[in-house]
Tab-separated table of N, CA and C in Angstrom:
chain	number	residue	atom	x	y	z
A	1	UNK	N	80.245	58.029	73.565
A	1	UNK	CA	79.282	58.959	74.132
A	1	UNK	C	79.214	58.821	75.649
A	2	UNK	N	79.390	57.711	76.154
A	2	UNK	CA	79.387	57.512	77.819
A	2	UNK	C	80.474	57.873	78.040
A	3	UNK	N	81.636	57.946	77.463
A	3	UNK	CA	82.605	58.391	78.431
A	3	UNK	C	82.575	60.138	78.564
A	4	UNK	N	82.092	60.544	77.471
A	4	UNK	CA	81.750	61.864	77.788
A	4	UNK	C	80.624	62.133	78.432
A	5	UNK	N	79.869	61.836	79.272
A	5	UNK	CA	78.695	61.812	79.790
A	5	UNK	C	79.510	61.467	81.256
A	6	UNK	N	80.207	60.262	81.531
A	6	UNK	CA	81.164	60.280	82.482
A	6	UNK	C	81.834	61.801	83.085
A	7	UNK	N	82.617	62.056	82.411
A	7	UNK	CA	83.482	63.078	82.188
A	7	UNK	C	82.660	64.015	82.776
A	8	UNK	N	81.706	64.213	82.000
A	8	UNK	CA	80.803	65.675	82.348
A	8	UNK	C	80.271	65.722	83.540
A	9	UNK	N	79.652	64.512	83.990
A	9	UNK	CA	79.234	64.141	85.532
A	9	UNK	C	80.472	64.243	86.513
A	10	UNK	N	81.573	63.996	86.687
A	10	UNK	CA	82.604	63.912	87.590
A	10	UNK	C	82.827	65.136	87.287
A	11	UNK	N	82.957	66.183	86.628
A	11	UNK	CA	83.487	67.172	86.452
A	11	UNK	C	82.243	68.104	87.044
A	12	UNK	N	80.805	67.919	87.296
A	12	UNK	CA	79.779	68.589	87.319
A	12	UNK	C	80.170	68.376	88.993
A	13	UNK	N	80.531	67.321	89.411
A	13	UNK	CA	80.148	67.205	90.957
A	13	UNK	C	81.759	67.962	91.644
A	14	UNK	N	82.765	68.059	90.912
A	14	UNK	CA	83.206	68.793	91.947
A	14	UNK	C	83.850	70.006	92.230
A	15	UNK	N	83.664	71.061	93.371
A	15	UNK	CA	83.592	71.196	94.212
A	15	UNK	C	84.326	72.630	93.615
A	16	UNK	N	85.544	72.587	92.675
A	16	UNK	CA	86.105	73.780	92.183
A	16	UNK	C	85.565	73.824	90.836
A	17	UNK	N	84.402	72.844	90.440
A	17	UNK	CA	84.187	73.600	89.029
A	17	UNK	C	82.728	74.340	89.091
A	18	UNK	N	82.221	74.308	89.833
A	18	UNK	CA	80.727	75.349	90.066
A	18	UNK	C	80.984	76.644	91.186
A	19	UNK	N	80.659	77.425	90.852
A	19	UNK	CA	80.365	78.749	92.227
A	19	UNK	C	78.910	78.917	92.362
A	20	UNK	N	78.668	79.413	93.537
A	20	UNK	CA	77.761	80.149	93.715
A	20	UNK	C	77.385	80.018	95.204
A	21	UNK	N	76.058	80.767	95.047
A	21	UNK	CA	75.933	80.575	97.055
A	21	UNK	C	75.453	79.305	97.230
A	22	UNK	N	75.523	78.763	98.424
A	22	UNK	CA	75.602	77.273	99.228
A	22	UNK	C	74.442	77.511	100.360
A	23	UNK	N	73.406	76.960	100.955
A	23	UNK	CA	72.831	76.809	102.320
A	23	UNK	C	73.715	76.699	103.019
A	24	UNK	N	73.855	77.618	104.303
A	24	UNK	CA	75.185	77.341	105.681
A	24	UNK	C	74.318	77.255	105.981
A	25	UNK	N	73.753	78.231	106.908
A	25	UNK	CA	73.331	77.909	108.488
A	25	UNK	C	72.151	78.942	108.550
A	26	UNK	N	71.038	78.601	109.825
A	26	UNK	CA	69.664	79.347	109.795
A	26	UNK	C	70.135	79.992	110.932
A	27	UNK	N	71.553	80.563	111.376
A	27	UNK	CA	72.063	81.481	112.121
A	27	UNK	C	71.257	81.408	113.110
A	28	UNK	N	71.114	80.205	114.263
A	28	UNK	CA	70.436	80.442	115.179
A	28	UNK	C	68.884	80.899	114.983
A	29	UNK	N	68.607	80.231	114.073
A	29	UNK	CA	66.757	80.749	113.625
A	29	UNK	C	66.620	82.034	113.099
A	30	UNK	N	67.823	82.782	113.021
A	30	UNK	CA	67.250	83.963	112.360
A	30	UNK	C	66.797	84.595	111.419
A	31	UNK	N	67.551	83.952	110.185
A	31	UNK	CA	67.622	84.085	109.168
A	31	UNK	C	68.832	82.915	108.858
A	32	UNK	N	68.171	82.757	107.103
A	32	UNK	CA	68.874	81.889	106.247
A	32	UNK	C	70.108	82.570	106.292
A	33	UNK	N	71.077	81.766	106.075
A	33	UNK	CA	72.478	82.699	105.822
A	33	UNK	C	73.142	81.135	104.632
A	34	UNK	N	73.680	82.230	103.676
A	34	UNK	CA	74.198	81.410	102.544
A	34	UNK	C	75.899	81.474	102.426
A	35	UNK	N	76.673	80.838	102.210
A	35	UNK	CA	77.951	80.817	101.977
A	35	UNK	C	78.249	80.981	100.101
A	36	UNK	N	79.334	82.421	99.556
A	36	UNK	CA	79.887	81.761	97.911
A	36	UNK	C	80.735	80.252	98.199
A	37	UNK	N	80.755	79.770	97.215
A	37	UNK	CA	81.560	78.809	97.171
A	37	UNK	C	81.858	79.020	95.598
A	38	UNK	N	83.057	78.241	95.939
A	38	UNK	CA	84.228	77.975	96.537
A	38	UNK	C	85.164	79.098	97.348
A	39	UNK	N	85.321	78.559	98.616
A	39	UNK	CA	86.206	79.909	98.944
A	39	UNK	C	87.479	79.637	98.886
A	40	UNK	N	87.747	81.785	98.969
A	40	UNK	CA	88.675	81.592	98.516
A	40	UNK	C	89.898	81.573	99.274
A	41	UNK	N	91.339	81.019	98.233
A	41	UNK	CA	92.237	80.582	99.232
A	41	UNK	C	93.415	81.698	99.242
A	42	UNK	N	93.891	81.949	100.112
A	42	UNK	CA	95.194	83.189	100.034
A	42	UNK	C	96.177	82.739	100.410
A	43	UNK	N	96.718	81.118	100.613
A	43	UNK	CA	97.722	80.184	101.705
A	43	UNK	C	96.907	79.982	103.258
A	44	UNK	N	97.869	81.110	103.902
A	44	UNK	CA	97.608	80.794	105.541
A	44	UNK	C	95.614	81.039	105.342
A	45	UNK	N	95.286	82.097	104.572
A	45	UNK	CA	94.004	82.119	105.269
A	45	UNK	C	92.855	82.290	103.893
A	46	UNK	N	92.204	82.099	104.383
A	46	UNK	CA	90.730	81.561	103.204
A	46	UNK	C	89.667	82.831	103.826
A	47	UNK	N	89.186	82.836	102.828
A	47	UNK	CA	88.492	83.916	102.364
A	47	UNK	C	86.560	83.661	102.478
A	48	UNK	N	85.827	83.641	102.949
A	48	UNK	CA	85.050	83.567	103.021
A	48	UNK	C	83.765	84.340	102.885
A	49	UNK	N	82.479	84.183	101.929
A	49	UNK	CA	81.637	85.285	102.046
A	49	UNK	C	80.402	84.744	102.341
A	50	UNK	N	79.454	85.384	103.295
A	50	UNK	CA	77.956	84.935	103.151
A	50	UNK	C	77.121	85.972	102.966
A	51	UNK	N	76.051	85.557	103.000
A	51	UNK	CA	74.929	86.794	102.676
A	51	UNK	C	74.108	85.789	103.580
A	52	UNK	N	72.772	86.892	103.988
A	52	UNK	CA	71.620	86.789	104.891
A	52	UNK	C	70.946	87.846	104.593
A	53	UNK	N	69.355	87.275	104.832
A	53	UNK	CA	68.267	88.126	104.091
A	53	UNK	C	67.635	87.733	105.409
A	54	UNK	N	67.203	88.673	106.248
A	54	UNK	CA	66.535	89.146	107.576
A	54	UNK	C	64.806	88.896	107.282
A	55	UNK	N	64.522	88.369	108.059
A	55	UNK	CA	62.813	88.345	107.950
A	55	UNK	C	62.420	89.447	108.479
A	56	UNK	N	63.159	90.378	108.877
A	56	UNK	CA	62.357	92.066	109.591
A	56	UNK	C	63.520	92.895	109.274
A	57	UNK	N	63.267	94.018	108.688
A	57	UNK	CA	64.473	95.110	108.714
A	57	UNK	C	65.019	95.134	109.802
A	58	UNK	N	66.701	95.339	109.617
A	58	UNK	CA	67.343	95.481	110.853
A	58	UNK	C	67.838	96.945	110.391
A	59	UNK	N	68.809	97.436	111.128
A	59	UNK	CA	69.430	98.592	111.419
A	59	UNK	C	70.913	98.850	111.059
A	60	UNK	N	71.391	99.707	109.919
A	60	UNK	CA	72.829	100.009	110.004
A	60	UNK	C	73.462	101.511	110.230
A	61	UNK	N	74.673	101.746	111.038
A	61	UNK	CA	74.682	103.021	111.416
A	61	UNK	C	75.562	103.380	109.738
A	62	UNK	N	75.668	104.881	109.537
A	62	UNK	CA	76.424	105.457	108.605
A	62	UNK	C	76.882	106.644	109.263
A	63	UNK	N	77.852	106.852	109.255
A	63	UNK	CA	78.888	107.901	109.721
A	63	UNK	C	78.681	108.997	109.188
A	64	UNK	N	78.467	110.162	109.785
A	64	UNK	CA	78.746	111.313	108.020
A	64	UNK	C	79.677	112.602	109.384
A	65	UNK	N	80.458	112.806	109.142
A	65	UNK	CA	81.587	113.109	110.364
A	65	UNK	C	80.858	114.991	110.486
A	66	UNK	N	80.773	115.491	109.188
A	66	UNK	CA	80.224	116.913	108.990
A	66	UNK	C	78.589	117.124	109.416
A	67	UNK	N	78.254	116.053	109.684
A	67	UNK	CA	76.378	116.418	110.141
A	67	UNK	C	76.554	116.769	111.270
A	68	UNK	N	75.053	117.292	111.942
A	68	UNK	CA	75.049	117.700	113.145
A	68	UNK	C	75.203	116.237	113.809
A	69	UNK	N	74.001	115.417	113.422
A	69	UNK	CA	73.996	114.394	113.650
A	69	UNK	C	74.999	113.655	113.352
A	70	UNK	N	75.874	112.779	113.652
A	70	UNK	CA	76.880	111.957	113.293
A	70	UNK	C	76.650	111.060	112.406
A	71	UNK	N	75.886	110.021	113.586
A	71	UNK	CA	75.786	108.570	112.967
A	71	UNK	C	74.063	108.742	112.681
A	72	UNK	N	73.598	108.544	111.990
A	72	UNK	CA	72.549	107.311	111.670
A	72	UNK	C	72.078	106.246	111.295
A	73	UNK	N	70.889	105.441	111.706
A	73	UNK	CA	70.595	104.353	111.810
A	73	UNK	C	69.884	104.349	110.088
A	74	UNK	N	69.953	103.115	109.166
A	74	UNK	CA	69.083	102.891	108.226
A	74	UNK	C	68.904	101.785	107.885
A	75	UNK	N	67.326	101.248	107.806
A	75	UNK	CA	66.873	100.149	107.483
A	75	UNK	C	67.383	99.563	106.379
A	76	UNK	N	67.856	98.098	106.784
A	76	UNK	CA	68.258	97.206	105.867
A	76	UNK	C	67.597	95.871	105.694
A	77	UNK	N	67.628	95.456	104.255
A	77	UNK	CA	66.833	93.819	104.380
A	77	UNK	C	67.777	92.850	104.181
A	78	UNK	N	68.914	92.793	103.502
A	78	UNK	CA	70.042	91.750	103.608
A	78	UNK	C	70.971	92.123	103.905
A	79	UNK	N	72.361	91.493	103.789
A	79	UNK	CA	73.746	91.846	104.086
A	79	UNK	C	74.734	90.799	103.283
A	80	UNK	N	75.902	90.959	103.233
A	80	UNK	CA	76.733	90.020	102.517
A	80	UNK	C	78.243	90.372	103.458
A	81	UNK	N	78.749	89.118	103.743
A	81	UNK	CA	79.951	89.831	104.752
A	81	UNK	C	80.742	89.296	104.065
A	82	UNK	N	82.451	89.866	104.707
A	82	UNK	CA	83.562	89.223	104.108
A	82	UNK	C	84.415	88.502	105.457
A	83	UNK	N	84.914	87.439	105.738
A	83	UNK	CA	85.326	87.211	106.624
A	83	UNK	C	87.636	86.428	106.065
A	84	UNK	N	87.763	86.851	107.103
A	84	UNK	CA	89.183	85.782	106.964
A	84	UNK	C	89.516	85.327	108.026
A	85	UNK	N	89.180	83.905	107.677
A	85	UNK	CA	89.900	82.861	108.098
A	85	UNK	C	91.453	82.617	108.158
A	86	UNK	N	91.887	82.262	109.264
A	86	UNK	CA	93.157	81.808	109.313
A	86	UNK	C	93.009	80.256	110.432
A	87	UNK	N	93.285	79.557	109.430
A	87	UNK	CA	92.632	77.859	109.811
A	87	UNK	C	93.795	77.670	110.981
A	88	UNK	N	95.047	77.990	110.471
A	88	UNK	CA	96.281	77.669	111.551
A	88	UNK	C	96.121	78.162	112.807
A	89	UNK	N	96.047	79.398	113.246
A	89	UNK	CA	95.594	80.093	114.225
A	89	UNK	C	94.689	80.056	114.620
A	90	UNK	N	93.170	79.855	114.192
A	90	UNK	CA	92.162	79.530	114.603
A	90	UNK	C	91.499	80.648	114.605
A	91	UNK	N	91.658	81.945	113.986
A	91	UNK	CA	91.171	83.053	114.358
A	91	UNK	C	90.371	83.674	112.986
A	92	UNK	N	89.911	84.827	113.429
A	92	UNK	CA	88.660	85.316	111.915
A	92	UNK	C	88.517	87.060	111.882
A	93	UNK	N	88.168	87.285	111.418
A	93	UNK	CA	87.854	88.839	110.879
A	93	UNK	C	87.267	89.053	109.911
A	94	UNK	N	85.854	90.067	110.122
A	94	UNK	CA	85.024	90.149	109.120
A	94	UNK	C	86.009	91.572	108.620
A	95	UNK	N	85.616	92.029	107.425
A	95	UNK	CA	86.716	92.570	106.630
A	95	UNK	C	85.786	93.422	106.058
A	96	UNK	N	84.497	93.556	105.402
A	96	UNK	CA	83.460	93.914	104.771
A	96	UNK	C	82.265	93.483	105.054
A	97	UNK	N	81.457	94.587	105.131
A	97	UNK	CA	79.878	94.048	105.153
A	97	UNK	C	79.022	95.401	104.095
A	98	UNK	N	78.293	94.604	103.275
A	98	UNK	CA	77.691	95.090	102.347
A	98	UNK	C	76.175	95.103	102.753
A	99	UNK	N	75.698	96.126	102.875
A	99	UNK	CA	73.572	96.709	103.311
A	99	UNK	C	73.172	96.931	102.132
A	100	UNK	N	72.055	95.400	101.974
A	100	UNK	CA	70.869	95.994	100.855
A	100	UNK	C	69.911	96.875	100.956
A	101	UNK	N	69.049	97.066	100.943
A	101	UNK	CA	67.678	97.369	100.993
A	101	UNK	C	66.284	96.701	100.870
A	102	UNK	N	67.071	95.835	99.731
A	102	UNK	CA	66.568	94.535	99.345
A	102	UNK	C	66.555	93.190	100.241
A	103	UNK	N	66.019	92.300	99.474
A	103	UNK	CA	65.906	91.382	100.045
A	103	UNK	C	66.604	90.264	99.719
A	104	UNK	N	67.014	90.256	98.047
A	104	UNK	CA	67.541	89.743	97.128
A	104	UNK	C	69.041	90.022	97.222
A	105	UNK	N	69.259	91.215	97.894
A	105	UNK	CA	71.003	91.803	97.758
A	105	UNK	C	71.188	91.805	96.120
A	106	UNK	N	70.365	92.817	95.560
A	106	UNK	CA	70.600	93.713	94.568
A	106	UNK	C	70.186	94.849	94.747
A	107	UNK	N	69.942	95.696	95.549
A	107	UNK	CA	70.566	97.073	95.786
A	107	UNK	C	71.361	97.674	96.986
A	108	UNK	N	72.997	97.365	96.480
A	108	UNK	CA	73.366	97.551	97.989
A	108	UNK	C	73.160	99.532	98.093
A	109	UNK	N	73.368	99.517	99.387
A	109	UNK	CA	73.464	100.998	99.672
A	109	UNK	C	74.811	102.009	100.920
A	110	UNK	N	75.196	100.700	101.575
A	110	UNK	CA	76.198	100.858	102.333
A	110	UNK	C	76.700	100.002	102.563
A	111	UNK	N	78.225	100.173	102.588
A	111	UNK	CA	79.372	98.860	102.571
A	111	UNK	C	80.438	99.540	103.711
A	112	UNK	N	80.849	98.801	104.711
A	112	UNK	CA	81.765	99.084	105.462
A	112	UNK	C	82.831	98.140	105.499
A	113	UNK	N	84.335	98.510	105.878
A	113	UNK	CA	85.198	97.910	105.784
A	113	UNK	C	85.977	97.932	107.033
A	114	UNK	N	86.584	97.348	107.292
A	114	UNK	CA	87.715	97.314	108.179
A	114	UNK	C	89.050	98.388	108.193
A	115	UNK	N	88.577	98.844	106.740
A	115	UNK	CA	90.023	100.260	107.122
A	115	UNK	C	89.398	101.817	107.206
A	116	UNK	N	87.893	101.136	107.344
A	116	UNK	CA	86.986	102.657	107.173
A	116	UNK	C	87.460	103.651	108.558
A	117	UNK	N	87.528	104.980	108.434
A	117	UNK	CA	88.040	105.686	109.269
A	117	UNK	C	87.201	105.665	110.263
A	118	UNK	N	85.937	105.030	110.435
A	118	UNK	CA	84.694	105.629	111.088
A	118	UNK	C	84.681	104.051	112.544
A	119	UNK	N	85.345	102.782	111.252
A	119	UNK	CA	85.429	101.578	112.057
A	119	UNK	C	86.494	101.509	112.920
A	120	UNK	N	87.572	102.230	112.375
A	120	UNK	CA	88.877	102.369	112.845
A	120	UNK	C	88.999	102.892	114.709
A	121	UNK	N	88.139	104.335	114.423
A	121	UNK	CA	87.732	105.149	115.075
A	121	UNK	C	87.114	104.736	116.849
A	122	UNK	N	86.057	103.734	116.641
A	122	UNK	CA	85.204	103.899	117.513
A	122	UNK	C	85.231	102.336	117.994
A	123	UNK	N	84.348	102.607	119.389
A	123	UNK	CA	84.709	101.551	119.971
A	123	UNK	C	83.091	100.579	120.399
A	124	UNK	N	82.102	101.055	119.152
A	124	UNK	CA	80.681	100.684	119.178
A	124	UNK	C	80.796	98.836	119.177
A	125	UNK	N	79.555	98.987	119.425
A	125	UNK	CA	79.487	97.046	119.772
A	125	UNK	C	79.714	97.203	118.124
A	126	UNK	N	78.742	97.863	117.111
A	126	UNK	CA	79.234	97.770	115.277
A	126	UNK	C	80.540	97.252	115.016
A	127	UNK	N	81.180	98.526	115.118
A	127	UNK	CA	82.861	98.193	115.658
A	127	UNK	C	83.311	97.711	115.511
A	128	UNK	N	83.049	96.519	116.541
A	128	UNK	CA	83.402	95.670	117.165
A	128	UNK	C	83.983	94.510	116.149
A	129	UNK	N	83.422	94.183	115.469
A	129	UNK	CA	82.431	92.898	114.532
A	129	UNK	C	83.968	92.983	114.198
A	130	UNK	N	84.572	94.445	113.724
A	130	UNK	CA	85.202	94.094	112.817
A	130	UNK	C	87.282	93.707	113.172
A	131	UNK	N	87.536	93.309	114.644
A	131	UNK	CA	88.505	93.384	115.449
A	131	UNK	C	88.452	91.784	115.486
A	132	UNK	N	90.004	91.208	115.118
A	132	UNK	CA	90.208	89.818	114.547
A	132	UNK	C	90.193	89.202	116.114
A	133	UNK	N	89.692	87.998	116.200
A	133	UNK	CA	88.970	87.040	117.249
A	133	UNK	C	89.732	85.861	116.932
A	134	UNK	N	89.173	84.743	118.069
A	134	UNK	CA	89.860	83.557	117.825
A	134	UNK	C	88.284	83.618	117.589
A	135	UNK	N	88.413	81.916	116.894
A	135	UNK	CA	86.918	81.309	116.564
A	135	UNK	C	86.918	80.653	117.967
A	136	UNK	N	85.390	80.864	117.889
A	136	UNK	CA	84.636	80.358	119.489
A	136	UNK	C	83.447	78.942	118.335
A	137	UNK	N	84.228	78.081	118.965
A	137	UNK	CA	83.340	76.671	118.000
A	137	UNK	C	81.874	76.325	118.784
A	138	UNK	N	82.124	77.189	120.397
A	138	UNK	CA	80.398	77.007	121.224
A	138	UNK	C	79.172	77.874	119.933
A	139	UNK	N	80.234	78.778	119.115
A	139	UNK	CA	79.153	79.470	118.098
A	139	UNK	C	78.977	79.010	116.669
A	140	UNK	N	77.595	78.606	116.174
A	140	UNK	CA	77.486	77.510	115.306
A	140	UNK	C	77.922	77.852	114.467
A	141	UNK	N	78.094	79.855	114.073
A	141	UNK	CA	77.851	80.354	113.128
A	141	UNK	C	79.719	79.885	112.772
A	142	UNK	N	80.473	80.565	113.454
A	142	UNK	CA	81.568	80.026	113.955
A	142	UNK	C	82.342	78.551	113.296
A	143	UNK	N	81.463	77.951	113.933
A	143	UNK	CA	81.634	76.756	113.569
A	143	UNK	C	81.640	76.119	112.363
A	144	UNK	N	80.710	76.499	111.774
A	144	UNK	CA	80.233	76.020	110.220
A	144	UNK	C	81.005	76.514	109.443
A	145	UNK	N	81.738	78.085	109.787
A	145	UNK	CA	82.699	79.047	109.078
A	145	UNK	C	83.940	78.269	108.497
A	146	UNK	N	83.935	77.688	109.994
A	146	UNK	CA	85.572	76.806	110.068
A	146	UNK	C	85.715	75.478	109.646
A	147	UNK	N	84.034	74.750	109.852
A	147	UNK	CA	84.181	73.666	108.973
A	147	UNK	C	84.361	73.573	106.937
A	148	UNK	N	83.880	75.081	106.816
A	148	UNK	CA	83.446	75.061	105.303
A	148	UNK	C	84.971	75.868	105.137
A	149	UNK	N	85.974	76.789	105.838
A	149	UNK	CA	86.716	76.973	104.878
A	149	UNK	C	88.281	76.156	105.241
A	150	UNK	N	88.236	75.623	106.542
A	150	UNK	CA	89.293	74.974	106.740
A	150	UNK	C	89.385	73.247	106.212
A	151	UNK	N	88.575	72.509	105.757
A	151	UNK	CA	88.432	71.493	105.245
A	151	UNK	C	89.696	70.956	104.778
């Protein structure tokens, strides 16, 4: 009976046999921001996702190319991003970002990507986010990225 009790404990603690979200980082006081774990691996580059739940609605634009209006702004309470890592190079790219409404990130309502015609397009600070960077380690957020998927 102890060695299965063994077994089950060494197997409980590591590291590829549980998922789920992890505490990263309080993003500079802003909000909690959580990491999935285990991330994931593709060779050269690892895959990374977090979510953050905002203590005040923030703002996401949505494109609609046929309105008068273009872009508008809509209140959001969480987010969930996708980032890739490339540990060798040192560099990152968010890839996806998913807008709740919620707080929980169970109702998303807008998801943008990196091949969206609208991200592709424009040259907004939004944009921006999504144009591959080296990692800057002066940024914690940064930092913690590269400690949790380059390990």
């Amino acid at each position: 009976m102890s060695k299965y009790l063994l077994v089950l404990f060494v197997v409980a603690w590591q590291p590829s046999a549980w998922a789920g979200w992890v505490y990263f980082t309080n993003n500079n006081h802003a909000s909690n921001e959580y990491y999935f774990a285990p991330v994931e691996d593709k060779g050269k580059v690892k895959v990374l996702r977090t979510f953050s739940q905002l203590p005040v609605d923030a703002k996401v634009p949505y494109h609609t190319p046929k309105a008068v209006v273009k872009v508008t702004l809509y209140n959001y309470a969480s987010e969930q991003s996708t980032y890739e890592l490339n540990c060798q190079d040192q560099t990152i790219q968010l890839t996806e970002r998913i807008f709740y409404r919620d707080g929980a990130g169970k109702t998303p309502f807008i998801t943008h990507t990196m091949k969206d015609a609208f991200i592709q397009g424009s040259n907004s600070e939004f944009a921006k986010q999504f144009i591959k960077t080296p990692l800057r380690f002066d940024d914690i957020k940064h930092y913690r990225m590269h400690e949790v998927a380059c390990k």
